[in-house]
Short mmCIF file of C-alpha atoms and ligand atoms in Angstrom, two decimals:
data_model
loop_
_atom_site.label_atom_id
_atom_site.label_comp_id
_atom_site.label_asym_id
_atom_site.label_seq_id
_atom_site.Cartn_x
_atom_site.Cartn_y
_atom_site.Cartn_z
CA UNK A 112 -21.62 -6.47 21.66
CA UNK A 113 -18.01 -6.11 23.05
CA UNK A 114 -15.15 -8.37 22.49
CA UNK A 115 -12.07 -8.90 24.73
CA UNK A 116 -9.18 -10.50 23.75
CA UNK A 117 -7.18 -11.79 26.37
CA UNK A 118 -3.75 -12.75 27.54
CA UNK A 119 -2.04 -12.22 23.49
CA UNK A 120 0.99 -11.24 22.02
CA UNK A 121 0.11 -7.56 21.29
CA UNK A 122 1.80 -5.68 18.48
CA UNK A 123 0.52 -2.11 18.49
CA UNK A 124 2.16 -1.06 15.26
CA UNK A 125 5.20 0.13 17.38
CA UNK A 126 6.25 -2.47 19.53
CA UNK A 127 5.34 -5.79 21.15
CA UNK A 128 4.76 -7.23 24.52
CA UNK A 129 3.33 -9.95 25.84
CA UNK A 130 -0.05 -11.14 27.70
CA UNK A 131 -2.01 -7.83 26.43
CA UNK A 132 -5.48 -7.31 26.65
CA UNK A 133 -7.47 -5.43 24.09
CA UNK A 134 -11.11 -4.49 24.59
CA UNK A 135 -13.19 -4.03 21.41
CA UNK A 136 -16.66 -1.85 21.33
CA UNK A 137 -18.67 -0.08 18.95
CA UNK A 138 -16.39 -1.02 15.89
CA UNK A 139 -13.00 0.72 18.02
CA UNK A 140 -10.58 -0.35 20.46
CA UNK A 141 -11.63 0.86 24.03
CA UNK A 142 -9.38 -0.56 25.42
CA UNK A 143 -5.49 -1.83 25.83
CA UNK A 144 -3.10 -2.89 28.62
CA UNK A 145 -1.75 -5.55 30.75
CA UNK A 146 -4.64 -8.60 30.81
CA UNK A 147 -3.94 -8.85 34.67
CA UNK A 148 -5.05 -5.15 34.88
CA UNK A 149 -8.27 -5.86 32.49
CA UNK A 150 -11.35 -3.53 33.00
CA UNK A 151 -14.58 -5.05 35.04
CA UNK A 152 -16.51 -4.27 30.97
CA UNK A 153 -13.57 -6.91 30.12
CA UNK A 154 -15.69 -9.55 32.23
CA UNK A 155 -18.80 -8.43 30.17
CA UNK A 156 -17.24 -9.25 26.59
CA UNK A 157 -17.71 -11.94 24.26
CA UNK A 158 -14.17 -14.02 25.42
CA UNK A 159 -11.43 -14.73 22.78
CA UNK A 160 -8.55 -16.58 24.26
CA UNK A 161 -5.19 -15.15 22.70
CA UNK A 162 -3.23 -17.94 24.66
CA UNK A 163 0.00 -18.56 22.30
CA UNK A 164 -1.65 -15.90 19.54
CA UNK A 165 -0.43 -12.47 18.49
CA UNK A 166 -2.95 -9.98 17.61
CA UNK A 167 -1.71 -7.04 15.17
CA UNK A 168 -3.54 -3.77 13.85
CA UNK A 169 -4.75 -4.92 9.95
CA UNK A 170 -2.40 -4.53 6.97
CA UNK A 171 -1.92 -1.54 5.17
CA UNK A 172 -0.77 -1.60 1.04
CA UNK A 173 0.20 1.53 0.38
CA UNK A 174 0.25 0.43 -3.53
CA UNK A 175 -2.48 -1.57 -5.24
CA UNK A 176 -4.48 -1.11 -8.98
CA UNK A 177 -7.46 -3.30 -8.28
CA UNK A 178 -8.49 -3.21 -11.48
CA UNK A 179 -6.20 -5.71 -12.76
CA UNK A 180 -5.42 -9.27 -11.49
CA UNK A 181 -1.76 -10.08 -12.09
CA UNK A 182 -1.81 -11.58 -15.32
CA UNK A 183 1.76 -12.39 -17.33
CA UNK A 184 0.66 -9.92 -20.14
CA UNK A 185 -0.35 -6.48 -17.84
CA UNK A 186 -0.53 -4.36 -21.01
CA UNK A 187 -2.62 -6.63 -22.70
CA UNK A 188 -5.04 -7.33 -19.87
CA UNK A 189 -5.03 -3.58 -19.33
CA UNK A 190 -6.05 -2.50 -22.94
CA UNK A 191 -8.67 -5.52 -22.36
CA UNK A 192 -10.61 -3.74 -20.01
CA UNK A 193 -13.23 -1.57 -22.36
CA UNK A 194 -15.99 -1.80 -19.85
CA UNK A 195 -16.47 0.59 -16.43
CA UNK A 196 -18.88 -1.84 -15.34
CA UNK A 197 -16.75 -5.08 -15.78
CA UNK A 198 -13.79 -2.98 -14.22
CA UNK A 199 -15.87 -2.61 -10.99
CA UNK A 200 -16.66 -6.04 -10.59
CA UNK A 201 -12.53 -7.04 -10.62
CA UNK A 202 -12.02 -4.17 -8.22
CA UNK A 203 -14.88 -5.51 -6.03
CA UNK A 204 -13.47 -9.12 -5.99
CA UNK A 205 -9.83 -7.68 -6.27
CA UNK A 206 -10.45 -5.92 -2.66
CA UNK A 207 -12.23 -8.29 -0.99
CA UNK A 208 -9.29 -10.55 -1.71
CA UNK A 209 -7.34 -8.39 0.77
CA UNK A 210 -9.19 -8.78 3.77
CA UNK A 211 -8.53 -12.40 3.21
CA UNK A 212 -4.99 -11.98 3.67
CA UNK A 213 -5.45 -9.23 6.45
CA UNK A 214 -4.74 -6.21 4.58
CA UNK A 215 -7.75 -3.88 5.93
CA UNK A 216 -6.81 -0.67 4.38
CA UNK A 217 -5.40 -0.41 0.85
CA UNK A 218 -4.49 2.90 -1.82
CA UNK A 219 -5.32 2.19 -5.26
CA UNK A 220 -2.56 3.94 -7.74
CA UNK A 221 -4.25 4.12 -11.21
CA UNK A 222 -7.03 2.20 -12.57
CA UNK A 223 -9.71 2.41 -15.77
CA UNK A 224 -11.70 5.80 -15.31
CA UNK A 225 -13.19 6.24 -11.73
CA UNK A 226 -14.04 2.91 -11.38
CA UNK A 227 -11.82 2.01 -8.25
CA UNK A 228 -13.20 5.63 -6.73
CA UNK A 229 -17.06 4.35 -7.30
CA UNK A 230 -16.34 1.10 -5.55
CA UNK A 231 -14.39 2.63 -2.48
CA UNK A 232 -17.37 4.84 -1.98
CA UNK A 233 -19.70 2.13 -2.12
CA UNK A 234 -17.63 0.02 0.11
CA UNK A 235 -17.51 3.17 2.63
CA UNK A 236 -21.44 3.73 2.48
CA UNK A 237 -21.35 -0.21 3.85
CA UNK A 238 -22.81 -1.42 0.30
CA UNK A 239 -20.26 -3.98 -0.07
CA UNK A 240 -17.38 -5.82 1.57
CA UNK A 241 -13.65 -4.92 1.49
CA UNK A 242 -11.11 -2.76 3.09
CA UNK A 243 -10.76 0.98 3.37
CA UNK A 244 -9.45 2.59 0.45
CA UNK A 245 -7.65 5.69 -0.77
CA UNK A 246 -7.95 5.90 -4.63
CA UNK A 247 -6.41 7.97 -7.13
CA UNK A 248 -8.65 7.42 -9.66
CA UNK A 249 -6.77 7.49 -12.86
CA UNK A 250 -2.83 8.30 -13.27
CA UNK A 251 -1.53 11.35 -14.12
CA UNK A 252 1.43 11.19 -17.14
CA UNK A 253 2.98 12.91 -20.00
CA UNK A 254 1.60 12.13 -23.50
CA UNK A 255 3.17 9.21 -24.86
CA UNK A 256 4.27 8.60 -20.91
CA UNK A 257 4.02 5.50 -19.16
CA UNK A 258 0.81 3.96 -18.43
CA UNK A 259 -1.00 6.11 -21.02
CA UNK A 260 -0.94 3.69 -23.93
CA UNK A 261 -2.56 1.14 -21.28
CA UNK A 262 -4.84 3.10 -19.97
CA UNK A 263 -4.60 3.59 -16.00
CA UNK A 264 -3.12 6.74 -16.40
CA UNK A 265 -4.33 10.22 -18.42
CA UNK A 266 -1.46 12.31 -20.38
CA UNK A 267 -1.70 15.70 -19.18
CA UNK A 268 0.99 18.61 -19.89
CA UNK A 269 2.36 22.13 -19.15
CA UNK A 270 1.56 22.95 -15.35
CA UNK A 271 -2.03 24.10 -16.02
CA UNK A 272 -2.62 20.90 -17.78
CA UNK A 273 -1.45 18.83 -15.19
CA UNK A 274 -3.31 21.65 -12.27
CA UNK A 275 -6.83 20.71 -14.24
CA UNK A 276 -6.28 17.08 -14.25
CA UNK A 277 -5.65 16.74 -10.63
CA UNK A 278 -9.08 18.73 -10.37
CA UNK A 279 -10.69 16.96 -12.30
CA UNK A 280 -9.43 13.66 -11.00
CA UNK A 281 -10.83 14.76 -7.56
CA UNK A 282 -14.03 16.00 -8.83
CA UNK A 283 -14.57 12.07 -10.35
CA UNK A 284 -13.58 10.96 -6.09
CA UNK A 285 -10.22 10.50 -6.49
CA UNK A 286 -8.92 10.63 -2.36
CA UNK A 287 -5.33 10.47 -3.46
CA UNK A 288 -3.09 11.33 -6.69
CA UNK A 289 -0.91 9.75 -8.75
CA UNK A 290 1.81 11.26 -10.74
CA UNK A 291 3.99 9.18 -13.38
CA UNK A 292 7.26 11.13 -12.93
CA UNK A 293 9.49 8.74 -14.91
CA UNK A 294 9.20 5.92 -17.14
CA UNK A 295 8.54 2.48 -16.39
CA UNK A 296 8.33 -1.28 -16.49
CA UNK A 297 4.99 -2.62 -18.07
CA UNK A 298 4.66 -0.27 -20.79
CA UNK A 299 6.99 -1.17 -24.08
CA UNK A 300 8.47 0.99 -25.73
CA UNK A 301 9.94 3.67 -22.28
CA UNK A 302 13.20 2.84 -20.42
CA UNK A 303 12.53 2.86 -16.85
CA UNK A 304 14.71 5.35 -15.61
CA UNK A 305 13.57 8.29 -18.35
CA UNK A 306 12.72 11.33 -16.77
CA UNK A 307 9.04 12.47 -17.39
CA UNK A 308 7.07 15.51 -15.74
CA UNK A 309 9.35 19.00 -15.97
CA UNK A 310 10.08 20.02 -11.84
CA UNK A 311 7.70 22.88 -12.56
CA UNK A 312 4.61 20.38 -13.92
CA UNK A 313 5.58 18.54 -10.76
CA UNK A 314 5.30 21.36 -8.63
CA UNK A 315 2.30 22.40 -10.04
CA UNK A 316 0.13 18.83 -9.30
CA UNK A 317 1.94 18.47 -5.72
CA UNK A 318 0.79 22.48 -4.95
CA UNK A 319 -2.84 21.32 -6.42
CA UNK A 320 -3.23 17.96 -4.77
CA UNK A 321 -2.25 19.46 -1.27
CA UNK A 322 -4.52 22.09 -1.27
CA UNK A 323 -7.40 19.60 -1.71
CA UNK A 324 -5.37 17.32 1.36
CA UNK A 325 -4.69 14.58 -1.13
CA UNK A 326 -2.01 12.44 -0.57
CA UNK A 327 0.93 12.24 -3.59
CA UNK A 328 2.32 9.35 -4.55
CA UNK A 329 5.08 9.34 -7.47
CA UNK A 330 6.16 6.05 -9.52
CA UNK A 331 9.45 6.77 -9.76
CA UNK A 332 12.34 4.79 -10.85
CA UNK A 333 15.29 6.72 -12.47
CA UNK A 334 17.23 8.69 -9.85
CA UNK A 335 16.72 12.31 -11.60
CA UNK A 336 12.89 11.76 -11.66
CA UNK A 337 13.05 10.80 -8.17
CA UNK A 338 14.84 13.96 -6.96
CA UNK A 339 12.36 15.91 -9.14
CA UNK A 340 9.38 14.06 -7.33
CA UNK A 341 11.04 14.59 -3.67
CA UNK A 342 11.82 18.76 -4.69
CA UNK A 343 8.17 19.06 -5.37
CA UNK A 344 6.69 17.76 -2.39
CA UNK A 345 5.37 14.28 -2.96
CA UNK A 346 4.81 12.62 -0.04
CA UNK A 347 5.53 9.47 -1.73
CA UNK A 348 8.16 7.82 -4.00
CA UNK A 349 6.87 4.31 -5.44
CA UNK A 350 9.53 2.00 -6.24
CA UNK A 351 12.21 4.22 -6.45
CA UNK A 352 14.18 1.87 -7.73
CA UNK A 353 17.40 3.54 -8.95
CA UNK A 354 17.20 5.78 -5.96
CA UNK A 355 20.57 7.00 -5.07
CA UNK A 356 22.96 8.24 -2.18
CA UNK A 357 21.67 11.61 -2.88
CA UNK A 358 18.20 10.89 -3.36
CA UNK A 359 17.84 9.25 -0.10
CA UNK A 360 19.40 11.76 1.68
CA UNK A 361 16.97 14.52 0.22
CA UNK A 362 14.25 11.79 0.89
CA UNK A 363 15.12 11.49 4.59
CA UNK A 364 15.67 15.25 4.89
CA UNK A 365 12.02 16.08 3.39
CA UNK A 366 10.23 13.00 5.52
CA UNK A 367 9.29 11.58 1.98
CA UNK A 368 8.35 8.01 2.39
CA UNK A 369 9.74 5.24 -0.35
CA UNK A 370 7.43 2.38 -1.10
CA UNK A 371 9.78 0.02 -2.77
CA UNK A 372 6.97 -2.55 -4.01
CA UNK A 373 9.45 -5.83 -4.34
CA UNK A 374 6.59 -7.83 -5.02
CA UNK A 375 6.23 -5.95 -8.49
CA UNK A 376 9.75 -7.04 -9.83
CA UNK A 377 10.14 -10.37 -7.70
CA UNK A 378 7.03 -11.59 -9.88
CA UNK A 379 8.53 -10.34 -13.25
CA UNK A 380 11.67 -11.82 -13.11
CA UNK A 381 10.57 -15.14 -10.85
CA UNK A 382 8.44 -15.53 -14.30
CA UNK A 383 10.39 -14.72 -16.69
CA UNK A 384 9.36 -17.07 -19.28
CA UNK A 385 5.53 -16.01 -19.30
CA UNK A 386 5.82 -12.33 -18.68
CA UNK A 387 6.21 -10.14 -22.52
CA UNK A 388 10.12 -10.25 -22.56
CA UNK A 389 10.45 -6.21 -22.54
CA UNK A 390 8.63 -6.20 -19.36
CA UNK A 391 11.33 -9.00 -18.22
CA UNK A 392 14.49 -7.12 -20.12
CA UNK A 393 13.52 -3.47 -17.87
CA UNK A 394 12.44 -5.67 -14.49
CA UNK A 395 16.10 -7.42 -14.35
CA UNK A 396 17.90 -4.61 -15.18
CA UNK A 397 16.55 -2.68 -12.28
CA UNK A 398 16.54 -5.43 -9.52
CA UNK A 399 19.89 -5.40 -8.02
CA UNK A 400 19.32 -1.62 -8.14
CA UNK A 401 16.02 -1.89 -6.22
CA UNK A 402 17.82 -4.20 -3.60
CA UNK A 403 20.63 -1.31 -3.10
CA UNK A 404 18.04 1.10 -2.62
CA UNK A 405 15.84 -0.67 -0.68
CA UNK A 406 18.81 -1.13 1.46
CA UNK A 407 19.77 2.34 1.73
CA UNK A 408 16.35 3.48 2.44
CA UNK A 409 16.66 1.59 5.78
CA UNK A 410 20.49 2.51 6.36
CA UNK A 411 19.25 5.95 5.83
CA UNK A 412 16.83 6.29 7.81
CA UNK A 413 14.08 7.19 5.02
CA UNK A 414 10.61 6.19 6.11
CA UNK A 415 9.97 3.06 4.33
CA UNK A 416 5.72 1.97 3.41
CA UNK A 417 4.62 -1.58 2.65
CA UNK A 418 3.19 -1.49 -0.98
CA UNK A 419 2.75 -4.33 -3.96
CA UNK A 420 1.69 -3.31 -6.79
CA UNK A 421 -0.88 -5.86 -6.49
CA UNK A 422 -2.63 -6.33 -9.85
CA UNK A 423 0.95 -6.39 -11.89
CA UNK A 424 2.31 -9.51 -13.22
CA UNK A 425 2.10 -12.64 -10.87
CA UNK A 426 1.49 -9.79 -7.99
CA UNK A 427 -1.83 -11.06 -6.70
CA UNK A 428 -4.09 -8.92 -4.61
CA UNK A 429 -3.68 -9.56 -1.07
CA UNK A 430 0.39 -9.85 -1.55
CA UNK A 431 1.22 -7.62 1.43
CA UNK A 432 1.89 -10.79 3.23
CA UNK A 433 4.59 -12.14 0.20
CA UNK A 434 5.81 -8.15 0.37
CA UNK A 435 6.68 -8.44 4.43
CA UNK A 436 8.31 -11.84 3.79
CA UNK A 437 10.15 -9.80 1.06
CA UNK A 438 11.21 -6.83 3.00
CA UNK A 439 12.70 -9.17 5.70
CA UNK A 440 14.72 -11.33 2.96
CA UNK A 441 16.12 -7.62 1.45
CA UNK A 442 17.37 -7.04 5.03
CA UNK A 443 14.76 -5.17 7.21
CA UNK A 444 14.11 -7.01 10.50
CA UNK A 445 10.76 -8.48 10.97
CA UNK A 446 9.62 -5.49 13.23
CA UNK A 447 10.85 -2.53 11.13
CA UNK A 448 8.60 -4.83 8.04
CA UNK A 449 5.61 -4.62 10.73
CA UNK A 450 5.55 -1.19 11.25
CA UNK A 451 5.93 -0.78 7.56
CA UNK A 452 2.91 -2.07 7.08
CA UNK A 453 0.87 -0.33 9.83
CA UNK A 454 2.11 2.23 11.73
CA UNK A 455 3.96 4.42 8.78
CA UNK A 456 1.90 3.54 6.34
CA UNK A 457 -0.93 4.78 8.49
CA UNK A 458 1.22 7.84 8.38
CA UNK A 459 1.67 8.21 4.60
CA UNK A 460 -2.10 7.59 4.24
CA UNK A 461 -2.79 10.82 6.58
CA UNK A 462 -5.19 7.90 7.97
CA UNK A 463 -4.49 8.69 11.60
CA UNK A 464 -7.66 5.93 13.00
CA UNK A 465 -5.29 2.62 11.33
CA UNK A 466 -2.63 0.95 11.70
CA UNK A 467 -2.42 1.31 15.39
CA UNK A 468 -4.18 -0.91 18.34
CA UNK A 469 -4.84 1.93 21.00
CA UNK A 470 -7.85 3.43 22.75
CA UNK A 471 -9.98 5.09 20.12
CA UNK A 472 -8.74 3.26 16.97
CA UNK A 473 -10.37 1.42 14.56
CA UNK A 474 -10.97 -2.35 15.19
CA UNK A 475 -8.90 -2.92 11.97
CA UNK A 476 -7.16 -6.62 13.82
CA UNK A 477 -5.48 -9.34 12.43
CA UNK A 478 -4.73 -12.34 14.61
CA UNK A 479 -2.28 -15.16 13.86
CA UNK A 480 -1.48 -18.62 15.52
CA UNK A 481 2.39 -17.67 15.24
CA UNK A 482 4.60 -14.58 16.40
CA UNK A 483 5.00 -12.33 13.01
CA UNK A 484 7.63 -10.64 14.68
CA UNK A 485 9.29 -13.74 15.34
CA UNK A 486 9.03 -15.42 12.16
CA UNK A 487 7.56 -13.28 9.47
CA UNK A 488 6.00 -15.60 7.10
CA UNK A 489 3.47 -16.42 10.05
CA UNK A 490 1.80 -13.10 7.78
CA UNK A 491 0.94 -15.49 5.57
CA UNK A 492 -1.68 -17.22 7.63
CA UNK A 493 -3.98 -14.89 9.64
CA UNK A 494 -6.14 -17.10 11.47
CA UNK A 495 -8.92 -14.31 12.11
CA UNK A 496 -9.48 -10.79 10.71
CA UNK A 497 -11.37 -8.07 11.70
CA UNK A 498 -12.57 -4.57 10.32
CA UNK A 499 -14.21 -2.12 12.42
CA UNK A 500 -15.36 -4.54 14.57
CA UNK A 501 -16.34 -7.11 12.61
CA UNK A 502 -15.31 -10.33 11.60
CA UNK A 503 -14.45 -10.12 7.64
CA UNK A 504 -12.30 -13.33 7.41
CA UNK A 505 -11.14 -16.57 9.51
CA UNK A 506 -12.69 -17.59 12.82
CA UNK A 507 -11.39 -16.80 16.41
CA UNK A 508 -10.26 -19.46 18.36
ZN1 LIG B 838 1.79 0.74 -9.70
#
């Protein structure tokens, strides 16, 4: 059965204009252009009136770890999770929680074991419900790195080390990697900005990862590790918080994209009398910082992705939405947050079928009673969502 939705706002994931009409079929978009100009299969359709509505590709988080729900304590509820089987069943209800909130595609960053990678697969083979996923499986980092001591990442060192951990990462289904190039927030004992993998254990996982066509995404915070990162290739930096003149104009020069995950600090320090206080201490030293380079990311020109964190302190999963409203209050306009979260993150992703509405997509829709480009905390309440066709959350008008 077709769908056509009529006479709606139409963001693309590059632009917007008015009474569109977008023709649905076989779990794609068939069609897209002016509703006046609609196909005779239009006529055909199961109707959906998008009178006063704007319809946008789904939501893309470029940075989730769905096994963990956002408690205050992160290392303890990490070091809590002894069990592969109870880890799948919080990434099962952790991603269906997305499509809630419109995010259709999601990349988990480090989680217990393969656990995230089993569920994704099962989700993929139509076993269960949630979005599309890219997941990395477990994180790699140095011994006594961060993330090691709580478990979603593996310490791995020397370049052959780190060469056989990205195999074997992919050999447990890991579609993406994740490298810990500097220290970081949630794990005591690390100052954020310490510099972890050498540039030539770096180059080594970047070399390994793109030879399988996995996508490389780097938490880093500290501007040296974040140069390091960028020289070897990754195609992502994650959070790149301290990220400086220099690094952004090597990041804009390379085409590396920076995912600046607000969402992870803003719920750190907007809780900052329930979160473990050296998790607090690192996350307000390193926010002004993260504004500044958030800012010169879009000064630059460096291509910015939506990601959360989701699964970190008070950073619950489906937070894209709170991360758009986010983007816009650190000074992006509500169209550059939009294509942050479809269009380049699409492109990050190598996921060339999302984050677009044109002929041969995926039906990946979101539609919403008010104009996110207008106002962008209308994100916040998608009225009806879609994946590949089908309806996954809400109710057309
Ligand atoms: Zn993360």
């Amino acid at each position: 059965m077709a769908t056509y939705v009529s006479n709606v706002t139409l963001f693309d994931g590059r632009s917007s204009r008015s009474k569109a009409g977008v023709l649905i079929a076989d779990g794609v978009v068939e069609w897209v252009g002016a509703h006046a100009r609609a196909p005779r299969t239009a006529r055909a359709a199961e109707p959906i009136d998008g009178r006063g509505k704007t319809l946008t590709p789904g939501l893309i988080d470029c940075h989730v770890h769905l096994c963990y729900d956002g408690s205050a304590d992160f290392a303890a509820e990490a070091r809590a999770l002894t069990s592969d089987a109870v880890a799948a069943l919080k990434v099962l209800r952790n991603a269906e929680e997305n499509l809630r909130a419109g995010v259709t595609t999601v990349r988990d960053l480090g989680g217990r074991g393969s656990s995230v990678c089993d569920v994704a697969a099962a989700i993929e083979r139509g076993e269960f419900r949630g979005p599309r996923m890219l997941a990395a499986g477990r994180a790699l980092t140095i011994t006594g790195g961060h993330g090691g001591s709580v478990g979603f990442a593996r310490e791995v060192d020397g370049p052959d080390g780190v060469r056989l951990a990205v195999r074997e990462e992919i050999r447990a289904g890991a579609t993406a990697i994740k490298l810990i190039a500097t220290g970081g927030v949630l794990t005591p004992g690390i100052t954020a900005d310490f510099t972890a993998f050498t540039q030539e254990e770096l180059d080594a996982a970047v070399e390994e990862a793109h030879s399988w066509g996995r996508v490389v995404g780097a938490h880093a915070i500290g501007p040296e590790g974040i140069v390091q990162a960028v020289r070897a290739g990754v195609d992502s930096v994650e959070h790149g918080s301290m990220m400086d003149a220099a690094g952004a104009r090597l990041m804009k020069e390379r085409g590396t994209f920076h995912v600046p995950t607000i969402s992870a600090l803003r719920g750190i320090v907007d809780h900052a009398d329930e979160v473990p206080a050296y998790a607090v201490e690192k996350a307000t030293a390193v926010t002004d910082l993260a504004r500044e380079a958030f800012r010169r990311s879009v000064r630059t020109g460096v291509k910015v992705a939506c990601g959360t964190d989701a699964g970190t302190p008070f950073n619950p999963h489906g937070n894209a939405t709170e991360e758009l409203v986010r983007m816009v209050e650190w000074g992006m306009t509500p169209l550059q947050a939009m294509r942050a979260a479809t269009s380049s993150a699409a492109e990050l992703l190598r996921l060339p079928d999302v984050g677009a509405i044109r002929p041969g997509a995926a039906a990946d829709l979101v539609l919403y009673d008010a104009d996110p480009l207008e106002e962008i905390d209308a994100v916040r309440k998608p009225s009806a969502v879609w994946k590949a066709g089908e309806l996954v959350a809400g109710a057309p008008p």
